[in-house]
Coordinates of N, CA and C in Angstrom, one line a residue:
M226 N 0.7 -1.6 -0.3 CA -0.1 -0.2 -0.4 C 0.6 1.2 0.2
R227 N 0.6 2.4 -0.3 CA 1.2 3.7 -1.1 C 0.4 5.0 -0.4
I228 N 0.7 5.6 0.1 CA 0.4 7.0 0.3 C 1.3 8.1 -0.3
P229 N 1.3 8.5 -1.0 CA 2.0 9.3 -2.1 C 1.9 10.8 -1.2
S230 N 1.4 11.2 -0.9 CA 1.6 12.8 -0.1 C 1.4 12.3 0.9
L231 N 1.8 11.1 1.6 CA 1.8 11.0 3.1 C 3.4 10.5 3.5
D232 N 3.6 10.2 2.4 CA 5.4 9.3 1.6 C 5.4 7.7 3.1
I233 N 3.5 7.2 2.9 CA 3.6 6.0 2.7 C 3.8 4.5 2.2
R234 N 4.9 4.0 2.4 CA 5.2 2.7 2.0 C 4.9 1.9 2.8
T235 N 4.4 0.5 2.9 CA 3.8 -0.6 3.6 C 3.0 -1.8 3.0
G236 N 3.8 -2.0 3.9 CA 2.5 -4.9 3.9 C 0.9 -4.0 4.4
V237 N 0.4 -4.7 4.0 CA -1.5 -5.0 4.7 C -1.6 -6.6 4.7
V238 N -1.8 -6.1 6.5 CA -1.8 -8.4 6.2 C -3.4 -8.1 7.0
P239 N -4.1 -9.2 7.0 CA -5.5 -9.5 6.8 C -5.0 -9.2 8.3
I240 N -6.4 -8.8 9.3 CA -6.8 -9.0 10.6 C -8.3 -9.5 11.2
S241 N -8.8 -9.4 12.6 CA -10.1 -10.1 12.3 C -10.3 -8.7 14.2
A242 N -11.9 -9.0 13.8 CA -12.1 -8.3 15.1 C -13.0 -9.0 15.5
P243 N -12.5 -9.6 16.7 CA -12.9 -10.2 17.9 C -13.8 -9.0 18.6
G244 N -14.9 -9.4 19.0 CA -16.0 -8.8 19.7 C -16.3 -7.3 19.6
G245 N -15.9 -7.4 17.8 CA -16.2 -6.1 17.5 C -16.1 -5.7 17.2
V246 N -14.3 -5.6 18.0 CA -13.3 -4.4 18.4 C -12.4 -4.6 16.8
L247 N -12.4 -3.3 15.9 CA -11.2 -4.0 15.0 C -9.9 -3.2 15.6
T248 N -9.2 -4.0 16.1 CA -7.5 -4.1 16.1 C -6.4 -4.1 14.9
P249 N -5.4 -3.2 15.3 CA -4.7 -2.8 14.0 C -3.8 -4.0 14.9
P250 N -2.8 -4.2 13.3 CA -1.9 -5.6 13.2 C -0.4 -5.0 14.8
S251 N -0.5 -5.3 15.1 CA 0.7 -5.4 16.1 C 2.4 -5.3 16.3
D252 N 2.7 -4.7 14.7 CA 3.5 -3.9 14.0 C 2.5 -2.8 13.2
P253 N 4.0 -1.4 13.8 CA 2.4 -0.2 13.7 C 3.1 0.2 12.6
A254 N 4.0 -0.5 11.9 CA 4.6 -0.4 10.6 C 3.5 -0.9 9.6
L255 N 3.4 -2.2 9.9 CA 1.8 -2.5 8.5 C 0.5 -2.1 9.0
V256 N -0.2 -2.1 7.9 CA -1.4 -1.5 8.0 C -2.3 -3.4 7.9
G257 N -3.8 -3.0 8.6 CA -5.1 -4.8 8.9 C -5.9 -4.0 8.3
W258 N -5.8 -5.5 6.8 CA -7.2 -5.7 6.2 C -8.2 -5.8 6.7
W259 N -9.2 -5.7 6.9 CA -10.6 -6.3 7.8 C -10.2 -7.8 7.0
R260 N -10.5 -9.1 7.0 CA -10.7 -10.3 6.1 C -12.5 -10.2 6.4
D261 N -12.7 -10.6 7.1 CA -14.5 -10.9 7.2 C -15.0 -9.8 6.1
G262 N -14.1 -9.0 6.3 CA -15.2 -7.0 5.0 C -15.2 -7.3 3.5
V263 N -15.4 -6.5 2.9 CA -15.2 -6.8 1.4 C -13.7 -6.9 1.7
R264 N -12.3 -6.8 -0.1 CA -11.6 -7.1 -0.5 C -11.5 -5.1 -0.6
P265 N -10.5 -4.9 -1.2 CA -9.9 -3.9 -1.9 C -10.4 -4.4 -3.7
G266 N -10.7 -4.0 -4.2 CA -10.9 -3.6 -5.6 C -12.5 -5.0 -6.0
E267 N -13.4 -5.1 -5.0 CA -14.9 -5.4 -4.9 C -15.5 -5.0 -6.1
D268 N -16.7 -4.7 -6.2 CA -17.4 -3.9 -7.1 C -17.9 -3.4 -6.0
Q269 N -19.0 -4.1 -5.0 CA -19.8 -3.4 -4.3 C -18.7 -3.4 -2.4
G270 N -19.7 -2.6 -1.7 CA -19.3 -2.5 -0.1 C -18.1 -1.7 -0.2
R271 N -17.3 -1.5 1.6 CA -16.0 -0.1 1.7 C -15.5 -1.8 2.5
A272 N -14.4 -1.6 1.5 CA -12.9 -2.3 2.3 C -12.4 -1.1 3.1
L273 N -12.0 -1.9 4.5 CA -11.1 -1.7 5.8 C -10.0 -1.8 6.1
L274 N -9.4 -0.7 6.3 CA -7.9 -0.7 6.5 C -7.6 0.0 7.6
T275 N -6.7 -0.4 8.3 CA -6.1 0.2 9.8 C -5.2 0.2 10.1
G276 N -4.2 1.0 10.7 CA -3.1 1.5 11.0 C -2.8 2.3 12.7
H277 N -2.0 1.6 12.7 CA -1.7 3.0 14.2 C -0.8 3.9 14.1
A278 N -1.0 4.8 15.2 CA -1.6 6.0 14.9 C -0.6 6.7 16.1
V279 N 1.3 6.2 16.9 CA 1.4 6.1 17.5 C 2.0 7.4 18.3
H280 N 2.1 7.6 19.6 CA 1.7 9.2 20.2 C 3.2 9.9 20.4
G281 N 4.2 9.4 20.4 CA 5.9 9.2 20.3 C 6.4 9.4 18.7
G282 N 5.2 8.2 17.5 CA 6.6 9.2 16.7 C 6.2 7.1 15.7
G283 N 6.0 6.6 14.6 CA 6.8 5.6 14.4 C 5.4 4.3 14.2
G284 N 4.0 5.0 14.2 CA 2.9 4.6 13.6 C 3.1 4.6 11.8
V285 N 2.5 3.8 11.0 CA 2.6 3.9 9.3 C 0.9 4.8 9.2
F286 N 0.3 5.2 10.6 CA -0.9 6.3 9.9 C -1.2 7.5 11.5
D287 N 0.6 7.8 12.1 CA 0.4 8.8 12.4 C -0.1 10.2 11.6
T288 N -0.1 10.4 10.5 CA -0.5 11.5 10.1 C -1.8 11.7 8.9
L289 N -2.7 10.4 9.1 CA -2.9 10.2 8.7 C -4.2 11.2 8.2
N290 N -4.6 11.3 9.2 CA -5.3 12.8 9.6 C -5.3 13.9 8.7
Q291 N -3.9 14.5 8.0 CA -2.8 14.8 7.2 C -4.1 14.5 5.8
L292 N -4.6 14.0 5.6 CA -5.3 13.6 4.2 C -5.8 14.6 4.0
S293 N -6.5 14.9 2.8 CA -7.4 16.0 1.8 C -7.8 15.2 0.8
G294 N -9.6 15.9 0.5 CA -9.7 15.4 -0.7 C -8.4 15.4 -2.5
G295 N -9.2 14.4 -3.3 CA -7.9 14.0 -3.9 C -7.1 13.7 -4.0
D296 N -6.5 13.5 -2.5 CA -5.0 12.3 -2.4 C -5.0 10.8 -2.4
V297 N -4.6 10.3 -3.0 CA -4.5 9.4 -3.7 C -3.6 8.2 -2.7
V298 N -4.6 7.1 -2.8 CA -3.8 5.9 -2.2 C -4.1 4.7 -3.1
V299 N -2.5 3.9 -3.1 CA -2.4 3.2 -4.1 C -2.7 1.2 -3.7
V300 N -3.0 0.1 -3.9 CA -3.0 -0.6 -3.2 C -3.5 -1.4 -3.8
R301 N -1.8 -2.6 -3.5 CA -1.6 -3.9 -4.6 C -2.1 -5.3 -3.8
T302 N -2.9 -5.2 -4.6 CA -3.6 -7.2 -4.5 C -2.6 -8.1 -5.6
R303 N -2.2 -9.8 -5.4 CA -2.0 -10.4 -6.0 C -2.0 -10.5 -7.8
Q304 N -3.4 -9.6 -8.2 CA -4.0 -9.0 -9.0 C -3.8 -7.9 -9.7
S305 N -3.8 -6.8 -9.5 CA -3.4 -5.9 -9.8 C -3.1 -4.3 -9.3
V306 N -3.4 -3.9 -9.4 CA -2.9 -2.6 -8.8 C -4.4 -1.7 -8.4
L307 N -4.7 -1.0 -7.2 CA -6.4 -0.3 -7.9 C -5.7 0.9 -6.4
R308 N -5.7 2.2 -7.6 CA -6.1 3.9 -7.5 C -6.7 3.9 -6.8
Y309 N -6.9 4.8 -5.5 CA -8.1 5.2 -5.1 C -7.7 6.7 -5.0
R310 N -9.0 7.6 -5.0 CA -9.0 9.6 -3.8 C -9.5 9.2 -3.2
V311 N -9.2 10.4 -2.1 CA -9.5 9.9 -2.0 C -11.2 11.2 -0.9
T312 N -12.0 10.7 -0.9 CA -13.4 11.9 -0.7 C -13.6 12.9 0.1
T313 N -13.2 11.8 1.2 CA -14.2 12.0 2.9 C -12.6 12.3 3.7
Q314 N -12.7 13.5 4.6 CA -11.6 12.7 6.3 C -12.6 12.8 6.8
G315 N -12.5 12.6 8.2 CA -13.1 12.7 9.5 C -13.1 12.3 10.8
I316 N -13.4 13.5 12.1 CA -13.1 13.1 12.9 C -13.6 13.0 14.0
Y317 N -13.6 11.4 14.6 CA -14.9 11.0 15.4 C -14.6 10.4 16.5
T318 N -15.4 11.1 17.8 CA -15.5 10.7 18.7 C -15.7 9.5 19.0
K319 N -15.5 8.5 20.7 CA -15.9 6.6 19.8 C -17.3 6.5 20.2
A320 N -18.3 7.3 20.3 CA -19.6 7.5 20.4 C -19.7 7.7 19.2
Q321 N -19.4 8.7 18.7 CA -20.0 9.3 17.0 C -19.8 8.0 16.1
L322 N -17.9 7.4 16.3 CA -17.9 5.9 15.6 C -18.5 5.3 15.0
A323 N -18.7 4.7 16.2 CA -20.4 3.6 17.1 C -21.6 4.3 16.2
E324 N -22.2 5.9 16.2 CA -23.4 5.6 16.3 C -23.7 5.9 14.6
R325 N -22.3 5.8 13.5 CA -22.1 5.6 12.5 C -21.3 4.3 11.2
A326 N -20.8 3.9 12.4 CA -20.4 2.6 11.3 C -21.3 1.8 11.2
Q327 N -22.5 1.4 10.4 CA -23.3 1.4 9.3 C -23.2 2.2 8.2
E328 N -23.2 3.4 8.7 CA -23.1 4.2 7.6 C -21.2 4.8 7.3
L329 N -20.4 3.9 7.8 CA -19.0 4.2 7.0 C -18.2 3.0 6.7
F330 N -19.0 1.7 7.2 CA -18.0 1.0 7.1 C -19.3 0.0 6.4
D331 N -20.5 0.4 5.4 CA -21.2 -0.2 5.1 C -20.5 -1.5 4.1
Q332 N -21.3 -3.0 4.8 CA -20.7 -3.5 3.1 C -20.9 -4.6 1.8
T333 N -22.0 -3.0 1.2 CA -23.0 -3.4 0.2 C -23.4 -2.5 -1.1
G334 N -22.9 -1.7 -0.5 CA -22.8 0.0 -1.6 C -21.6 0.4 -2.8
S335 N -21.9 1.4 -2.5 CA -20.7 1.1 -3.0 C -19.3 1.3 -3.2
P336 N -18.2 0.9 -4.2 CA -17.0 0.3 -3.6 C -16.2 1.9 -2.9
R337 N -15.6 1.8 -2.1 CA -15.2 2.9 -1.5 C -13.8 1.9 -1.0
L338 N -12.2 2.5 -0.7 CA -11.9 2.3 0.3 C -12.1 3.1 1.7
V339 N -11.5 2.5 2.7 CA -12.2 3.0 4.9 C -10.3 2.7 4.6
L340 N -9.7 4.0 5.3 CA -8.8 4.0 6.6 C -9.4 4.6 7.2
V341 N -9.0 3.9 9.2 CA -9.2 4.2 10.1 C -7.5 4.5 11.3
S342 N -7.4 5.3 11.3 CA -6.7 5.0 13.2 C -7.1 5.9 14.1
C343 N -5.8 5.9 14.9 CA -6.7 6.6 15.7 C -6.6 8.6 15.9
L344 N -6.7 8.9 17.0 CA -6.3 10.5 16.8 C -6.2 10.6 18.8
E345 N -5.6 11.6 18.5 CA -5.6 12.8 20.4 C -5.1 11.8 21.7
W346 N -4.7 11.7 21.5 CA -3.4 11.2 22.7 C -3.2 11.9 23.9
D347 N -4.2 11.5 25.1 CA -4.8 11.8 26.3 C -3.7 11.7 27.4
G348 N -2.3 10.7 27.1 CA -1.4 10.3 27.8 C -2.0 9.0 27.9
D349 N -3.3 9.0 28.4 CA -3.7 7.4 28.5 C -4.7 6.4 27.8
E350 N -5.4 7.4 26.5 CA -5.6 6.9 26.1 C -6.0 7.3 24.9
Y351 N -6.4 6.5 23.5 CA -6.6 7.8 22.5 C -8.3 8.0 22.4
L352 N -8.4 9.4 21.9 CA -9.7 10.3 22.2 C -10.7 9.9 21.2
K353 N -10.0 10.3 20.0 CA -11.4 10.5 18.6 C -9.7 9.0 17.8
N354 N -11.2 8.9 16.7 CA -10.4 8.1 15.0 C -10.4 9.4 14.0
V355 N -9.6 9.2 13.3 CA -9.3 9.4 12.1 C -10.2 9.0 11.1
V356 N -10.9 8.6 9.9 CA -11.5 8.2 8.9 C -11.5 8.6 7.5
V357 N -10.2 7.8 7.3 CA -11.2 8.6 5.2 C -11.2 7.3 4.8
V358 N -12.2 8.3 3.5 CA -13.0 7.5 2.5 C -12.7 8.2 1.5
A359 N -12.3 6.9 0.2 CA -11.5 6.8 -0.4 C -12.2 5.7 -2.0
R360 N -12.8 6.6 -3.5 CA -13.0 5.8 -4.1 C -12.3 5.4 -5.5
P361 N -12.9 4.6 -5.8 CA -12.1 4.0 -7.1 C -11.5 5.0 -8.3
S362 N -10.0 4.9 -8.5 CA -10.4 5.6 -9.6 C -8.9 5.6 -10.8
N363 N -9.2 5.7 -12.0 CA -8.2 5.1 -12.3 C -6.7 6.4 -12.9
V364 N -7.1 7.2 -12.3 CA -5.6 7.9 -12.3 C -4.6 7.4 -11.8

Protein backbone atom coordinates (compact mmCIF):
# COMPACT_ATOMS: atom_id res chain seq x y z
CA MET A 1 0.00 0.00 0.00
CA ARG A 2 1.18 3.50 -0.82
CA ILE A 3 -0.03 6.98 0.06
CA PRO A 4 2.32 9.24 -1.93
CA SER A 5 1.24 12.55 -0.34
CA LEU A 6 2.16 11.21 3.12
CA ASP A 7 5.24 9.27 1.98
CA ILE A 8 3.68 6.02 3.25
CA ARG A 9 4.70 2.70 1.72
CA THR A 10 3.82 -0.39 3.74
CA GLY A 11 2.54 -3.93 3.73
CA VAL A 12 -1.04 -4.97 4.42
CA VAL A 13 -1.91 -8.01 6.53
CA PRO A 14 -5.31 -9.61 7.24
CA ILE A 15 -6.83 -8.90 10.66
CA SER A 16 -10.06 -9.79 12.44
CA ALA A 17 -12.40 -7.93 14.76
CA PRO A 18 -13.06 -10.16 17.77
CA GLY A 19 -16.09 -8.91 19.70
CA GLY A 20 -16.64 -6.26 17.04
CA VAL A 21 -13.43 -4.41 17.93
CA LEU A 22 -11.09 -3.80 15.02
CA THR A 23 -7.50 -3.91 16.24
CA PRO A 24 -4.61 -2.83 14.01
CA PRO A 25 -1.70 -5.23 13.46
CA SER A 26 0.72 -5.62 16.37
CA ASP A 27 3.48 -4.22 14.15
CA PRO A 28 2.85 -0.44 14.08
CA ALA A 29 4.53 -0.20 10.66
CA LEU A 30 1.88 -2.38 8.96
CA VAL A 31 -1.70 -1.78 7.86
CA GLY A 32 -4.41 -4.31 8.61
CA TRP A 33 -7.23 -5.26 6.25
CA TRP A 34 -10.44 -6.54 7.89
CA ARG A 35 -10.56 -10.01 6.37
CA ASP A 36 -14.24 -10.61 7.18
CA GLY A 37 -15.23 -7.64 5.03
CA VAL A 38 -14.94 -6.58 1.43
CA ARG A 39 -11.58 -6.92 -0.33
CA PRO A 40 -10.11 -3.88 -2.07
CA GLY A 41 -11.18 -3.95 -5.71
CA GLU A 42 -14.53 -5.68 -5.21
CA ASP A 43 -17.58 -4.31 -7.04
CA GLN A 44 -19.44 -3.16 -3.94
CA GLY A 45 -18.92 -2.34 -0.29
CA ARG A 46 -16.22 -0.67 1.73
CA ALA A 47 -12.85 -2.33 2.19
CA LEU A 48 -11.63 -1.46 5.67
CA LEU A 49 -7.94 -0.84 6.42
CA THR A 50 -6.57 0.24 9.79
CA GLY A 51 -3.17 1.17 11.11
CA HIS A 52 -1.59 2.48 14.27
CA ALA A 53 -0.93 6.07 15.17
CA VAL A 54 1.76 6.15 17.86
CA HIS A 55 1.90 9.25 20.05
CA GLY A 56 5.71 9.16 20.06
CA GLY A 57 5.93 8.51 16.31
CA GLY A 58 6.55 5.36 14.32
CA GLY A 59 2.96 4.41 13.54
CA VAL A 60 2.13 3.86 9.88
CA PHE A 61 -0.93 6.13 10.15
CA ASP A 62 0.57 8.84 12.40
CA THR A 63 -0.29 11.45 9.75
CA LEU A 64 -3.49 9.95 8.32
CA ASN A 65 -5.46 13.03 9.43
CA GLN A 66 -3.40 15.09 6.95
CA LEU A 67 -5.00 13.43 3.92
CA SER A 68 -7.42 15.61 2.01
CA GLY A 69 -9.78 15.39 -0.93
CA GLY A 70 -8.12 14.23 -4.13
CA ASP A 71 -5.10 12.59 -2.49
CA VAL A 72 -4.23 9.19 -3.97
CA VAL A 73 -4.08 5.84 -2.16
CA VAL A 74 -2.62 2.85 -4.01
CA VAL A 75 -3.29 -0.75 -3.00
CA ARG A 76 -1.48 -3.63 -4.67
CA THR A 77 -3.26 -6.99 -4.66
CA ARG A 78 -2.09 -10.28 -6.11
CA GLN A 79 -4.13 -9.51 -9.23
CA SER A 80 -3.72 -5.78 -9.79
CA VAL A 81 -2.76 -2.31 -8.65
CA LEU A 82 -5.79 -0.35 -7.42
CA ARG A 83 -5.89 3.43 -7.22
CA TYR A 84 -8.26 5.41 -5.03
CA ARG A 85 -8.85 9.13 -4.53
CA VAL A 86 -9.77 10.51 -1.12
CA THR A 87 -13.29 11.94 -1.03
CA THR A 88 -13.83 12.60 2.69
CA GLN A 89 -11.95 12.71 5.95
CA GLY A 90 -13.67 12.89 9.31
CA ILE A 91 -12.66 12.92 12.95
CA TYR A 92 -14.98 11.14 15.37
CA THR A 93 -15.18 10.46 19.08
CA LYS A 94 -15.62 6.79 19.91
CA ALA A 95 -19.35 7.39 20.50
CA GLN A 96 -19.75 9.21 17.18
CA LEU A 97 -17.90 6.44 15.36
CA ALA A 98 -20.18 3.82 16.90
CA GLU A 99 -23.26 5.83 15.84
CA ARG A 100 -22.03 6.11 12.24
CA ALA A 101 -20.45 2.65 11.92
CA GLN A 102 -23.18 1.24 9.65
CA GLU A 103 -22.80 4.13 7.22
CA LEU A 104 -19.00 4.38 7.34
CA PHE A 105 -18.31 0.66 7.04
CA ASP A 106 -21.21 -0.39 4.75
CA GLN A 107 -20.48 -3.70 3.05
CA THR A 108 -23.14 -3.40 0.33
CA GLY A 109 -22.95 0.08 -1.20
CA SER A 110 -20.64 1.60 -3.78
CA PRO A 111 -17.03 0.37 -3.68
CA ARG A 112 -14.85 2.44 -1.38
CA LEU A 113 -11.63 2.16 0.58
CA VAL A 114 -11.89 3.21 4.24
CA LEU A 115 -8.76 3.99 6.28
CA VAL A 116 -9.06 4.23 10.07
CA SER A 117 -6.66 5.21 12.82
CA CYS A 118 -6.56 6.82 16.26
CA LEU A 119 -6.07 10.47 17.07
CA GLU A 120 -5.66 12.79 20.09
CA TRP A 121 -3.60 10.92 22.67
CA ASP A 122 -4.40 12.23 26.17
CA GLY A 123 -1.58 10.42 27.98
CA ASP A 124 -3.66 7.31 28.68
CA GLU A 125 -5.66 6.60 25.54
CA TYR A 126 -6.66 7.94 22.16
CA LEU A 127 -9.84 10.00 22.35
CA LYS A 128 -10.82 10.08 18.68
CA ASN A 129 -10.55 8.26 15.38
CA VAL A 130 -9.77 9.61 11.94
CA VAL A 131 -11.71 7.98 9.10
CA VAL A 132 -10.71 8.56 5.48
CA VAL A 133 -12.95 7.40 2.62
CA ALA A 134 -11.63 7.04 -0.93
CA ARG A 135 -13.31 6.02 -4.18
CA PRO A 136 -11.83 3.95 -7.00
CA SER A 137 -9.96 6.06 -9.54
CA ASN A 138 -8.29 5.28 -12.84
CA VAL A 139 -5.78 8.10 -12.38
